[in-house]
Coordinates of C-alpha atoms and ligand atoms in Angstrom, one line a residue:
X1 CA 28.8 56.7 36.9
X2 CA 30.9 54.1 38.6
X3 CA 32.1 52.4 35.6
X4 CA 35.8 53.7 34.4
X5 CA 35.8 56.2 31.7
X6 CA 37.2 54.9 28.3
X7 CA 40.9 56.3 27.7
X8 CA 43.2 56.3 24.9
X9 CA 45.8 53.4 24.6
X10 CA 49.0 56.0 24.3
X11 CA 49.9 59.4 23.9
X12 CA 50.1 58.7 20.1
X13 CA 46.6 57.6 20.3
X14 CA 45.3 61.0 21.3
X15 CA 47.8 63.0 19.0
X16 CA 46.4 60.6 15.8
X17 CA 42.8 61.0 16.7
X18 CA 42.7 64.8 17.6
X19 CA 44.8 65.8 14.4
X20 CA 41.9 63.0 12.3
X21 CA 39.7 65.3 14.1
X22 CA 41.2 68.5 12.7
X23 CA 42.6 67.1 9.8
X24 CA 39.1 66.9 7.1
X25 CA 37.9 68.9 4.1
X26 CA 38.5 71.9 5.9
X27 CA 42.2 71.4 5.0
X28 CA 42.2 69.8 1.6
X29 CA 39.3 71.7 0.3
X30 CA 38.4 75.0 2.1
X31 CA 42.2 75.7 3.0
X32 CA 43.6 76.0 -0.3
X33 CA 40.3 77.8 -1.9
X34 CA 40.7 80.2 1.0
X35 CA 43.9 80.5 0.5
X36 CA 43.9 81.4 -3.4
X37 CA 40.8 83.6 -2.7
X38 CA 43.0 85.7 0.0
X39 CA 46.7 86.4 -1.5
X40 CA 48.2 83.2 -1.5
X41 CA 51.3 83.6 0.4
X42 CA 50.5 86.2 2.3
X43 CA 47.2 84.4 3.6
X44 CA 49.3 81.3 4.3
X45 CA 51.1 83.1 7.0
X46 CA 48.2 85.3 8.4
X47 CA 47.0 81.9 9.2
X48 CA 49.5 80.3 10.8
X49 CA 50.0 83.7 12.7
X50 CA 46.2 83.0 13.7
X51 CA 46.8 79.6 14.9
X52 CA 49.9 80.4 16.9
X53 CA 47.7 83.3 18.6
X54 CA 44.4 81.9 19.3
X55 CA 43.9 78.1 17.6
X56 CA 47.0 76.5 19.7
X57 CA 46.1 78.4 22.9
X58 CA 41.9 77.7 23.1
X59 CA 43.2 74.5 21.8
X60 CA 44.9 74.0 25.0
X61 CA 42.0 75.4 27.0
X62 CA 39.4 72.5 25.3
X63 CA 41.9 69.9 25.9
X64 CA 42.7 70.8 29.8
X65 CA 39.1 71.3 30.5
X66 CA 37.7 67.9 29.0
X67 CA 41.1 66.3 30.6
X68 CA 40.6 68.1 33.8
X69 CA 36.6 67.3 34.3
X70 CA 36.7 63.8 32.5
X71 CA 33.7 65.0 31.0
X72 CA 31.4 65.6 27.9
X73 CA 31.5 69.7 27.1
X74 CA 27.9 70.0 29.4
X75 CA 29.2 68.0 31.9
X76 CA 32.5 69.9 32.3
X77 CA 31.0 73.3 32.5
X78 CA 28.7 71.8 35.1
X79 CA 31.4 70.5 37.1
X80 CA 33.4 73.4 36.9
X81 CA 30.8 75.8 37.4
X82 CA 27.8 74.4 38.8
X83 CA 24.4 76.1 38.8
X84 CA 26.1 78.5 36.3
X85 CA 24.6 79.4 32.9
X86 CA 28.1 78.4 31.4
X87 CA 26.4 74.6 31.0
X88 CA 24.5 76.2 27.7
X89 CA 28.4 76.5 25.9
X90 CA 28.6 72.9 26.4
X91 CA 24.3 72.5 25.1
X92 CA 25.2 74.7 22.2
X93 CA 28.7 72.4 21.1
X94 CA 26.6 69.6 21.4
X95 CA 23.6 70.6 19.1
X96 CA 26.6 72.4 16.9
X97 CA 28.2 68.9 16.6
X98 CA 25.0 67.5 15.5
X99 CA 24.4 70.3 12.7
X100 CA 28.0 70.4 11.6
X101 CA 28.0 66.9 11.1
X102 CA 24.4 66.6 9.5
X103 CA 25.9 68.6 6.3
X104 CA 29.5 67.5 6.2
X105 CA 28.5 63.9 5.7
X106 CA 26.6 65.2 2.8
X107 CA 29.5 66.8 1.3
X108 CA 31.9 63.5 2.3
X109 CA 29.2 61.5 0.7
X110 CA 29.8 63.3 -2.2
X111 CA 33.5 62.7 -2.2
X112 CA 33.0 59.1 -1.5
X113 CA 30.7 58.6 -4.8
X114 CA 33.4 60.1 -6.8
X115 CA 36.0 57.2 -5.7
X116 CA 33.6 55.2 -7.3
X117 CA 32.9 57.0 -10.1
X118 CA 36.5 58.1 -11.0
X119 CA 37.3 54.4 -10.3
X120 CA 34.9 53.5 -13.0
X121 CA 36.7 55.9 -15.9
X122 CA 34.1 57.6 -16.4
X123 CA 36.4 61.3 -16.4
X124 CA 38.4 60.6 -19.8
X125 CA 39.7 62.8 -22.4
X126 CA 36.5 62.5 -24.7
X127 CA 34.3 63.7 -21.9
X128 CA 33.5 68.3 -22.5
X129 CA 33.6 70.1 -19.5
X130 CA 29.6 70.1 -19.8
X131 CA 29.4 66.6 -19.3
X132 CA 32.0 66.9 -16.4
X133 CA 29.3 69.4 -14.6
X134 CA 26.5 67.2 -15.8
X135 CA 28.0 64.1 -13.4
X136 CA 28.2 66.7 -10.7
X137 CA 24.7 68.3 -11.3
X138 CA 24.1 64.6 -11.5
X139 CA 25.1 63.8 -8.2
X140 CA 24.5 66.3 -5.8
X141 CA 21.3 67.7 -7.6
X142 CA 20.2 63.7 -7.6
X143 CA 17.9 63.5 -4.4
X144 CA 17.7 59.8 -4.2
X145 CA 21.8 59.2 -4.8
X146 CA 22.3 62.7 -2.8
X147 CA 20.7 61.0 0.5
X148 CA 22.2 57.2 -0.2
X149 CA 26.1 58.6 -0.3
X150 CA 25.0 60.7 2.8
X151 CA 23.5 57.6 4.6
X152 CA 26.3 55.7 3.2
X153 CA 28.9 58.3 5.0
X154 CA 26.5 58.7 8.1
X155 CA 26.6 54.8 8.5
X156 CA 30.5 54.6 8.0
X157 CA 30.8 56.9 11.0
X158 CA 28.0 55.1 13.3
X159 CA 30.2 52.1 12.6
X160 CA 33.1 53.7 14.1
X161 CA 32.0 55.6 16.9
X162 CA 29.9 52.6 18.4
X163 CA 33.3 50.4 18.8
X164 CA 34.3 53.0 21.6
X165 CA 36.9 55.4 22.6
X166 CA 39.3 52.4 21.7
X167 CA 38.2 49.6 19.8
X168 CA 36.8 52.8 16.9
X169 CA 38.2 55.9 17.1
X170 CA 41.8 54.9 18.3
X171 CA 42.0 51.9 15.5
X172 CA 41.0 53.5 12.9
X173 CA 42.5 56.6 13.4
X174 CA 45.8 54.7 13.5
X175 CA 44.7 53.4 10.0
X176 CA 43.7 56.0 8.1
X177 CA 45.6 58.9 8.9
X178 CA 49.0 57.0 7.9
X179 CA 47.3 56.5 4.8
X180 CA 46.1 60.2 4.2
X181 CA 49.7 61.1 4.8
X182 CA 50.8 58.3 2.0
X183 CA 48.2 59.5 -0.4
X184 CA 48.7 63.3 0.0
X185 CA 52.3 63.0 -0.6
X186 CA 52.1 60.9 -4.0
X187 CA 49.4 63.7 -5.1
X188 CA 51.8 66.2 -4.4
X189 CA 54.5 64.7 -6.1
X190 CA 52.3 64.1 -9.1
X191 CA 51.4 67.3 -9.0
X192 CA 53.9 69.1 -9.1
X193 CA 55.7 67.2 -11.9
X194 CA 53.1 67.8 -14.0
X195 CA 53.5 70.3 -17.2
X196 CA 53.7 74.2 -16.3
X197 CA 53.0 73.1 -12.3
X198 CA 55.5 76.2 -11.6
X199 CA 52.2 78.3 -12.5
X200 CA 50.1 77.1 -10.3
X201 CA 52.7 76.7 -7.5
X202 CA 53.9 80.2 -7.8
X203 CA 49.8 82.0 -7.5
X204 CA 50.4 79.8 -4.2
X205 CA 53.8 80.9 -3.1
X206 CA 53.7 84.6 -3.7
X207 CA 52.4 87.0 -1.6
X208 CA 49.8 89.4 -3.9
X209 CA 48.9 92.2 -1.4
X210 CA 45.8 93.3 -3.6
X211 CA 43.8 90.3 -2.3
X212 CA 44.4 91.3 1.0
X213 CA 41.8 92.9 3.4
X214 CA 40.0 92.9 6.4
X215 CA 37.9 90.1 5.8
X216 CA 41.6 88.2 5.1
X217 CA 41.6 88.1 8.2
X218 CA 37.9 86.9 9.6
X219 CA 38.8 84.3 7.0
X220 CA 42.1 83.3 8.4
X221 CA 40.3 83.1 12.3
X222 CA 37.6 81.8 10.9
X223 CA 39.9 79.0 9.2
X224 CA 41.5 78.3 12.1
X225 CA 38.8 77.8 14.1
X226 CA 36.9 75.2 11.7
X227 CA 40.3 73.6 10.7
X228 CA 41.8 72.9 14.6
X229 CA 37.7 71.4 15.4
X230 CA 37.6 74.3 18.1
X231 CA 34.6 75.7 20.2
X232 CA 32.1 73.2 19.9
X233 CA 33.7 70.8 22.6
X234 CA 35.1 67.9 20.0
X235 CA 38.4 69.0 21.5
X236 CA 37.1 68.8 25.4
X237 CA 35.7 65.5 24.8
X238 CA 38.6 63.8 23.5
X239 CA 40.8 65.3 25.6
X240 CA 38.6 64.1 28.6
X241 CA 40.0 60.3 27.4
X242 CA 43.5 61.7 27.7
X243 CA 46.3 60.5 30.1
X244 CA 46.7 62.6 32.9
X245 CA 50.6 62.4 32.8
X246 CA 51.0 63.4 29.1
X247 CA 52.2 66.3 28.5
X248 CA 49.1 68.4 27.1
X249 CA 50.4 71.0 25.8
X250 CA 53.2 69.1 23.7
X251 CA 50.3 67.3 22.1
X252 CA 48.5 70.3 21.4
X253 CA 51.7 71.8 19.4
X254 CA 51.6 68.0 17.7
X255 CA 47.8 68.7 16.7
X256 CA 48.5 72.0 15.4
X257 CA 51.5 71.5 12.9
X258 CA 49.9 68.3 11.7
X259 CA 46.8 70.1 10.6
X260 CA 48.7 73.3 9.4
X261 CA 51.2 70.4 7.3
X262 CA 48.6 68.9 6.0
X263 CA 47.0 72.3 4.7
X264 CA 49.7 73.5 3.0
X265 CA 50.8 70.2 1.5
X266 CA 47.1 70.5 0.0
X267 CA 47.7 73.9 -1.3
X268 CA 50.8 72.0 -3.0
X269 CA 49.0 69.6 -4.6
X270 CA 46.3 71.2 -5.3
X271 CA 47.5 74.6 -7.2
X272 CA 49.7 73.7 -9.3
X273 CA 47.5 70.9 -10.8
X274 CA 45.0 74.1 -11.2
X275 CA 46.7 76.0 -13.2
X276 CA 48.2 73.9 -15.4
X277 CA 44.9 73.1 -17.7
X278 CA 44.7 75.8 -20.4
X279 CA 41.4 78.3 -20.8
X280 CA 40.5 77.2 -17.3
X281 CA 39.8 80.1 -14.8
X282 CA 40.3 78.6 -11.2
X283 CA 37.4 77.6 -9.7
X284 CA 36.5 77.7 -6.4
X285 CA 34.5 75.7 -3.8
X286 CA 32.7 72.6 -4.8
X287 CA 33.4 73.5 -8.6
X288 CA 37.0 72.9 -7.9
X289 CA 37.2 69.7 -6.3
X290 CA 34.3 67.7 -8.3
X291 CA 34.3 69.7 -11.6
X292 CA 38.0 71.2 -12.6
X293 CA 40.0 68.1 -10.8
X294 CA 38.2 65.8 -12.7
X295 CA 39.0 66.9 -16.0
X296 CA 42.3 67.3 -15.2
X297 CA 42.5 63.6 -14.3
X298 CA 40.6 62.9 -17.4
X299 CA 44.0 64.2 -18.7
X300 CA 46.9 63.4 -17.3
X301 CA 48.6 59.7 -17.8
X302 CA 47.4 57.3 -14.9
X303 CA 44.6 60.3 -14.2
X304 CA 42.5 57.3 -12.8
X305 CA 44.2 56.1 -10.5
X306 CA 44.8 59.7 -9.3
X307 CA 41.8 60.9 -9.4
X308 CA 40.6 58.0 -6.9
X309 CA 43.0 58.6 -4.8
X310 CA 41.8 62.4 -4.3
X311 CA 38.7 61.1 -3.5
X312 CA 40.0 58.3 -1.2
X313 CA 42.0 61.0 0.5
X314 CA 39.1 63.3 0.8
X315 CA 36.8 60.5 2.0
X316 CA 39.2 59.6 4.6
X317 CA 40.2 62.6 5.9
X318 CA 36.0 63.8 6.6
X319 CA 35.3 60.3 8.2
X320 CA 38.4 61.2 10.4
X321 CA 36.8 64.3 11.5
X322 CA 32.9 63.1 11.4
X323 CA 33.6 60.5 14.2
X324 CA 34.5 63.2 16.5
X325 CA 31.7 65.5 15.5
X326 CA 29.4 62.1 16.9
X327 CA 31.4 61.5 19.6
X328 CA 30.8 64.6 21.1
X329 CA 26.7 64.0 21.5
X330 CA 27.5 60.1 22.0
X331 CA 29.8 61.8 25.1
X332 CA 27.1 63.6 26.1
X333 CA 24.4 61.0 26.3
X334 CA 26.6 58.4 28.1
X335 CA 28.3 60.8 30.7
X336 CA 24.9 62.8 31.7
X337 CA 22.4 60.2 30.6
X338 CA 24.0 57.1 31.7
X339 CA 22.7 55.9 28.0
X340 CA 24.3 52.9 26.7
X341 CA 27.3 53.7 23.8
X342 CA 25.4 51.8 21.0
X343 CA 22.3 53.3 21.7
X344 CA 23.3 57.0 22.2
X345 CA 25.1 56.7 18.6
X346 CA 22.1 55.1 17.2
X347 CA 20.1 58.1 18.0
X348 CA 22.9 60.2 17.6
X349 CA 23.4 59.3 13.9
X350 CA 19.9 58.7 12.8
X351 CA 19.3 62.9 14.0
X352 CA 22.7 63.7 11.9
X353 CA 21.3 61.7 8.9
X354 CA 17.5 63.1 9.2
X355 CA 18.7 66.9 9.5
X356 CA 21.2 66.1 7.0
X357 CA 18.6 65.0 4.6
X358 CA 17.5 69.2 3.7
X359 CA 21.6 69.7 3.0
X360 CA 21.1 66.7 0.6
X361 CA 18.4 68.0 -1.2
X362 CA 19.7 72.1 -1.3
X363 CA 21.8 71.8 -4.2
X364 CA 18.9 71.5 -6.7
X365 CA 16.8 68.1 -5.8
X366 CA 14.3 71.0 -3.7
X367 CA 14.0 74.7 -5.1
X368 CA 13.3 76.3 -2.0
X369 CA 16.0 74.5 0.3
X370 CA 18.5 75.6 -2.5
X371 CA 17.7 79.3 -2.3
X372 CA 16.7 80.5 1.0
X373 CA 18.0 83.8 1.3
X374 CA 20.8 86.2 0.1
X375 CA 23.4 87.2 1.9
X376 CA 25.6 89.8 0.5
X377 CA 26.3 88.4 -3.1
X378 CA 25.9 85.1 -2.3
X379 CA 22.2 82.9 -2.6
X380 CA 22.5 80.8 0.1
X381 CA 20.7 77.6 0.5
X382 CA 20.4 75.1 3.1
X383 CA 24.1 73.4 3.2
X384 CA 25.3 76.8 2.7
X385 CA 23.0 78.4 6.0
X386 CA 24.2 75.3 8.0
X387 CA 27.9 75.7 7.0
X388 CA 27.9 79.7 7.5
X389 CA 25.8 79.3 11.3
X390 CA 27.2 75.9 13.0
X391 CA 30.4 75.7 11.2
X392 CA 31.3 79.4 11.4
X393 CA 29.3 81.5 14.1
X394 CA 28.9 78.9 16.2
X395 CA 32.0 77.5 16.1
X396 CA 34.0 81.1 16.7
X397 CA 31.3 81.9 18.8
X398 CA 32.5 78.6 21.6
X399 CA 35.9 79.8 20.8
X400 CA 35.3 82.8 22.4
X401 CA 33.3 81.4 25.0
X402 CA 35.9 78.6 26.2
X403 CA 38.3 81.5 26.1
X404 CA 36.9 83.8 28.3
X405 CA 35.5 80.5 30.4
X406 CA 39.0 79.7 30.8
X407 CA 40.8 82.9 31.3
X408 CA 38.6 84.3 33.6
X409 CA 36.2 81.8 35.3
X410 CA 38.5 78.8 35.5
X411 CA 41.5 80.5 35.6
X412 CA 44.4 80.5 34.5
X413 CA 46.2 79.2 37.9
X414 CA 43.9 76.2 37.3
X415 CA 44.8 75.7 33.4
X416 CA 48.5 76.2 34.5
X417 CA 48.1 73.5 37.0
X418 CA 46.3 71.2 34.2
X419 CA 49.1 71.3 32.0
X420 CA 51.6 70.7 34.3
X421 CA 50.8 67.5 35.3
X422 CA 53.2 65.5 33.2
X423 CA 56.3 67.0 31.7
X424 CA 56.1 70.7 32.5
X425 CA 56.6 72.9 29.6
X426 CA 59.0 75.8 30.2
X427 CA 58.0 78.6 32.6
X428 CA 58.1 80.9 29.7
X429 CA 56.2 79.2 27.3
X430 CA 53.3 79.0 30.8
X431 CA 53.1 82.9 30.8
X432 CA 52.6 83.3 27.0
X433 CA 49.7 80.6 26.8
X434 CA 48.4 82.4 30.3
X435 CA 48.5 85.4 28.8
X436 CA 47.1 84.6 25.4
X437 CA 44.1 82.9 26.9
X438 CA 43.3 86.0 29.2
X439 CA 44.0 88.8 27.1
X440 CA 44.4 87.9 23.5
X441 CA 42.1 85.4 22.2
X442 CA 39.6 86.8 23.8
X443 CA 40.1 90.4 22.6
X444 CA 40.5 89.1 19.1
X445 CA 37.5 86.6 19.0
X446 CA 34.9 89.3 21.0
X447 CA 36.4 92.4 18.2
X448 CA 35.6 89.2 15.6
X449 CA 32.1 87.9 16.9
X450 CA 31.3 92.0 16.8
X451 CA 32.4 92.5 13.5
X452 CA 30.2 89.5 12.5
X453 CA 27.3 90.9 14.5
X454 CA 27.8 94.0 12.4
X455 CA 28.3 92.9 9.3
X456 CA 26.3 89.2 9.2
X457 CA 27.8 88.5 6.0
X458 CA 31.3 88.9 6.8
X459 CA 31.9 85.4 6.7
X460 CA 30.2 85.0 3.4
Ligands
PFF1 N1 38.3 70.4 11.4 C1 37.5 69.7 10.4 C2 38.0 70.1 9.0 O1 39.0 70.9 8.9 O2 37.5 69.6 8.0 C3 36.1 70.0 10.5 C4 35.5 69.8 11.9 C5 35.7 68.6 12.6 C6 34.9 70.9 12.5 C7 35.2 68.5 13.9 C8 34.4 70.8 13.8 C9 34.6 69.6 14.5 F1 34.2 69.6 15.7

């Protein structure tokens, strides 16, 4: 425990990597299917209401308590509250980590096999939307090429994490996001200069009210929460590399827009290209991104070279977010372990990859790991189970959990103090965020997880 802890290089070092963190599929895939599925518009701004009331303030909370303890989430409960049963928040994040990641480097794998097979040409305008689906049933109902894109992903992301805090996460971050910003913008461009994009761009744009429910807004919390990487400590732990004279909550705000940008600017790109193919309902979901995109590339002039740069986005923005989904066990095992960095990612990635390996095979390769149960409508399968617990109970379920830890346990004298280490924000803007975390977010996430408890399939 004497060695120093690994630290970011510079403020900009902690604002890149936590927005890689929050910026992944969540943004360029879920967001805009959420989005379309919930009233467009209207959804848009439920959402950013959402993130102004509970993603920017329990953001806050993760960042102060990992920058406060200089600790992995287990650790910093334990610090903070020792001999406490709180330390289980920090066990559940870490285990969460490990299941979010085990399926999302399936799904990334799939994104980075379609750079290469868009690359190859393979999506032109002779190809019938059969055979389209045929190279998706293809791939992800494929076992062998299902587990070697998700090995492929896993082993990217290994790579990363094991150069450090530093020397991985900070250089690459500095890399790719720049380029995620580049590509996003030329796809929005191209987008929305294509034939009829005011279609698309307007089911985006205008508020329809008859999509709009209660579960509009689960979805929009429950958005939030997987989009800003909250409640399973990947926020604690790389804030416990952060400066202690940076102002916190100034990087927080930072976080927050980037992700909520980069959101919409998917919606942009993504909606009008939708609607401009004729005879096509929207799809939804995977269909979406690996079936209807592709044979709209197939179709436009240069489609190639814009369809592989979808996937290259995609592909950058989950490896982006994957590395802190490791980091946060790889935190764990060196802080409370005293393992070694190499070895605790070793392990760390080898569990991702083996647990990963049912997701792989749940869309088709294994009958029963594709249909386990039913919930609701919906026939839910392994990836989907994995998705719906870690990435969406679990996740709101820390959320609420690091709230009421901070509001009440901590305190918000303490968080106050945290955050006012460097430049101090306002006095007014202290009482809102005090408040919020007390009062608000947890009221809203308990009334949430109840509603959930309720009705499981809620989230569905
Ligand atoms: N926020 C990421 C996304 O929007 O795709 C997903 C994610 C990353 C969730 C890291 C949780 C996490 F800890």
């Amino acid at each position: 425990m004497t060695k120093t802890r690994d630290n970011w290089g510079s403020k900009f070092a902690f604002i890149l990597a936590a927005s890689g963190s929050a910026i992944g599929l969540g943004n360029i895939w879920r967001f805009p299917t959420v989005a379309y599925q919930n009233g467009g518009a209207i959804f848009v701004q439920i959402y950013i209401l959402f993130v102004l009331l509970i993603g920017f303030v329990v953001l806050i909370g993760e960042i102060s308590l990992g920058r406060h303890t200089q600790r992995n989430p287990v650790g910093a409960f334990r610090r903070l509250a020792p001999g406490s049963a709180w330390k289980h928040v920090g066990v559940l994040g870490v285990l969460s980590a490990l299941g979010v990641i085990s399926y999302y480097s399936v799904v990334a794998g799939w994104t980075l096999s379609y750079v290469f097979t868009t690359a190859g040409g393979i999506f032109n305008s002779q190809l019938t939307q059969a055979e389209i689906s045929e190279v998706f049933d293809g791939t992800v109902g494929n076992p062998l090429k299902a587990i070697f894109w998700h090995f492929t992903f896993m082993l990217l992301t290994v790579g990363v994490v094991i150069g450090g805090v530093r020397k991985g996460i900070e250089r690459w971050s500095k890399i790719l996001m720049p380029l995620l910003l580049l590509i996003l913008i030329l796809l929005v461009i191209r987008s929305l200069t294509l034939e009829g994009a005011e279609i698309g761009l307007s089911k985006f744009l205008e508020a329809d009210w008859s999509k709009v429910s209660g579960t509009t807004v689960i979805a929009a919390i429950g958005q939030a929460v997987f989009s800003l990487s909250l409640g399973i400590g990947t926020m604690m732990t790389y804030g416990s590399y952060m400066n202690r004279e940076e102002n916190l909550v100034r990087s927080a705000g930072a976080v927050c827009f980037l992700d909520t940008l980069i959101a919409i600017l998917a919606g942009l790109a993504i909606f009008p290209a939708l609607f401009t193919m004729k005879g096509m309902e929207p799809e939804v979901g995977a269909k979406l991104i690996f079936i209807v995109l592709p044979r709209l590339f197939s179709e436009i002039p240069f489609g190639v070279l814009f369809g592989t740069g979808f996937f290259v986005l995609l592909s950058l923005a989950a490896v982006t977010s994957s590395i802190s989904l490791l980091e946060v066990p790889v935190a764990y095992f060196v802080d409370e372990r005293g393992w070694k960095r190499r070895n605790a990612t070793l392990l760390c990635g080898m569990i991702g990859f083996l647990v990963g390996i049912f997701s792989a095979l749940s869309l088709g390769a294994v009958d029963w790991l594709s249909e386990i149960t039913t919930i609701g409508t919906r026939k839910m399968g392994f990836l989907d189970l994995m998705d719906l617990f870690m990435g969406q109970y679990s996740m709101t379920f820390g959320a609420m959990m690091i709230a009421l830890f901070v509001g009440w346990r901590w305190g918000t004298p303490a968080l106050l103090k945290e955050i006012t280490r460097g430049d101090d924000p306002p006095g007014r803007l202290r009482k809102i965020i005090a408040f919020q975390i007390r009062y608000i977010c947890p009221l809203l996430l308990i009334a949430l997880i109840a509603i959930l408890i309720i009705n499981p399939n809620a989230f569905a």
